[in-house]
Structures are given as structure tokens and as C-alpha cells.
Amino acid sequence: MTEAETAAPHTQGRAWSFLVTGDDRQFQGNAGYEDVVEESYSYDSTVNNHQHVGVGDLVVVRNGGEALGVGYIEALQVLPEQEKVRSRCPFCGSTGFKERATMMPRFWCSPCKRAFDDPLTETLSVTAFRAHYGGTWQPLDGCLDKVQLRELSPSRSHQQSIKKMHRRLTVEAIEARGVRLPNRSEVGSGGGRRPQELPGGSRRATASVRRGQDGFRRALVRQYGLICAVTGPAPAEVLEAAHLRPFADTQHHRLEEGLMMRSDVHRLFDSGLLAIDSGLTVHVAPSLAGHELYSALAGVTLHIAHDAPIDRAVIADHHAATVATW
Ligand SMILES: [Zn+2]
């Protein structure tokens, strides 16, 4: 593969972030589809920037707080003349009102500060779009937060559903967090024939929700990115939060007592077959000498910053207790 081929997908096309609201990873898009965050995103011609989005563009999917994942648009479905019902405040005509959880009247319009039971509705004819990116999707698991995302966008508006991003800066930022996007030439071109139902997407969404619920892992991802401390960048799906002190010994989880590890490395670490000294050098049990994949890790320095907030006394304890058994 030539340098030019490697570089091409990163420099061609535009970059966007797509906003997903709410906690639900399976959400109702405007086109009436059930979108899965990990697969596709639906929008329509009432959304700013809709006309600029195209195949080959890079998209970061975000919620209100952080980046969920990234991919290239592999296919774009266009559905003209779709009916869309839009609701407005009966007093001021704004669409910026909210439904209240318990208080009556049901709706509150913050632009004109009035409450009402029945919004005005109108039916519009819109063009609906569905962008597919699931074939290149890489989970970001919150390794970039909303403040970092803002710095990657030329737009100062934070509520936009489709927000322009600096493509080069975005690619650089996610690569620095250990994320490795495939080249488009390596992905194949089946994007135009995607099924409506995406059970694979739902499975990925479930796994991703599970990872997101681990607060200790979330904190470590925010600190270290999607990078195994021992082996380097790895897919989010195989990266785990490793406790440097055995889990039972401590009630709360300090960031200083954790590292991101690939699941197999984590297992070796917990099994006393791999240890890290206070100089952050990796040691491997002599019993693994026949497994080149792992014995090659001996002598490696951890893939973390020099000023990383790691508790060296805790790691030295683990090291001493582990090598004593070798
Ligand atoms: Zn109003």
C-alpha cells in the first residue's frame, strides 16, 4: 500500500458531527426509521447542513456530553417527499418548547415563557436522508468529551444536529486517542444494499451500553484513550479497565490504581503472569517463554504519558507479589 492510498481517505471529503439526543441508542429518526447509533443516522431537509453531507464524509456521532463513535459515510439513502409533522407554540410560533414531566399544562415554551396543552401542528413535505456508516464504525466510548469536540469544529453553535468539523484536526485527535479507522478501500462497497433491520447493530449497541455503564472504565478511557497500556492502540471492544490492586481490596476505584489493558493482557496481569515495575517496564513470567506473542512484551515500556496519574507504589506492590511466584 502506498502512502498516498493510506492518506487519501483522511484528506478527502468533509467532516461532521451528528447529534443523538437522549440516552436511547436506538432512536427514532425523522425518516421514521429506527436508527442504531452504531449503524446509521437519519435526518431531513429541515436540518441545517443536510445538503452538504455526502458519501465519503467522516462523521463523529455525539450525544450532549461526549463522542460515541466515528465512521465514514458509506451510503446515503434519499427519500423525497416525506411527510413530517411539526409542532409550534400557539403563542409565539417557536418550535423550541419542551414537554414537562409532571406539571400541567403539558408544554412549556422557553422563548415566550408560556405554558399550553396543545401545540399547533403543521404538515411539511421534506426530503428524508439516512446516512450509513456502520461498516467503518469505531466506538469512541467518550474518549473525546464535548469540550474537546468543540475545539475540532469551526462552528460556535452547540445545538446543531449536524455540525461541521475540521476533518484533518478531527482525524488527528481521534488517532491520538488510539482509534484506528480503516481505509475506505479496505472496507468494501456493499453500503448501498443495507437491510432495514440491523440485528448486528443492535448487538453492538448493547455491548457498547454495557461498556458505558462501567464508570471506572469511562474515567480511564477519558484519561488514556483507546490504548492498551501494554500493547498500544486496540479496538474498544477488547479494551478493559484493569485494577492494579486486586478488586476485593478496595471499595472505591481510584483513577491512579487503574490502566487500560487489552482483555488477554488483563487476564495475564490478574493471573500473575505479567507484571509492571515502578519504572513502568513490563515483565513476563518465564512460563510464557514458549508464547512469542506474550514473551515479546518483556522489556516494553508502558504506552502512557510520562506524567500519567498512576500510583507507582501500588504497581510496585503488584510487581513484587507477582514476580515472587516466578
Ligand atoms: Zn412561545
Short mmCIF file of N, CA, C and O and ligand atoms in Angstrom, two decimals, residues 89 92 109 112, ligand 1:
data_model
loop_
_atom_site.label_atom_id
_atom_site.label_comp_id
_atom_site.label_asym_id
_atom_site.label_seq_id
_atom_site.Cartn_x
_atom_site.Cartn_y
_atom_site.Cartn_z
N CYS A 89 -45.39 26.48 19.13
CA CYS A 89 -46.04 27.15 20.26
C CYS A 89 -47.21 27.98 19.72
O CYS A 89 -47.04 28.74 18.76
N CYS A 92 -46.23 32.06 20.29
CA CYS A 92 -45.15 32.76 19.58
C CYS A 92 -44.70 32.05 18.30
O CYS A 92 -43.89 32.59 17.55
N CYS A 109 -43.00 26.79 26.82
CA CYS A 109 -42.22 27.44 25.76
C CYS A 109 -41.25 28.40 26.41
O CYS A 109 -41.66 29.42 26.98
N CYS A 112 -41.05 32.23 24.83
CA CYS A 112 -42.04 33.25 25.23
C CYS A 112 -42.52 33.06 26.68
O CYS A 112 -43.38 33.80 27.15
ZN ZN B 1 -43.88 30.56 22.67
#
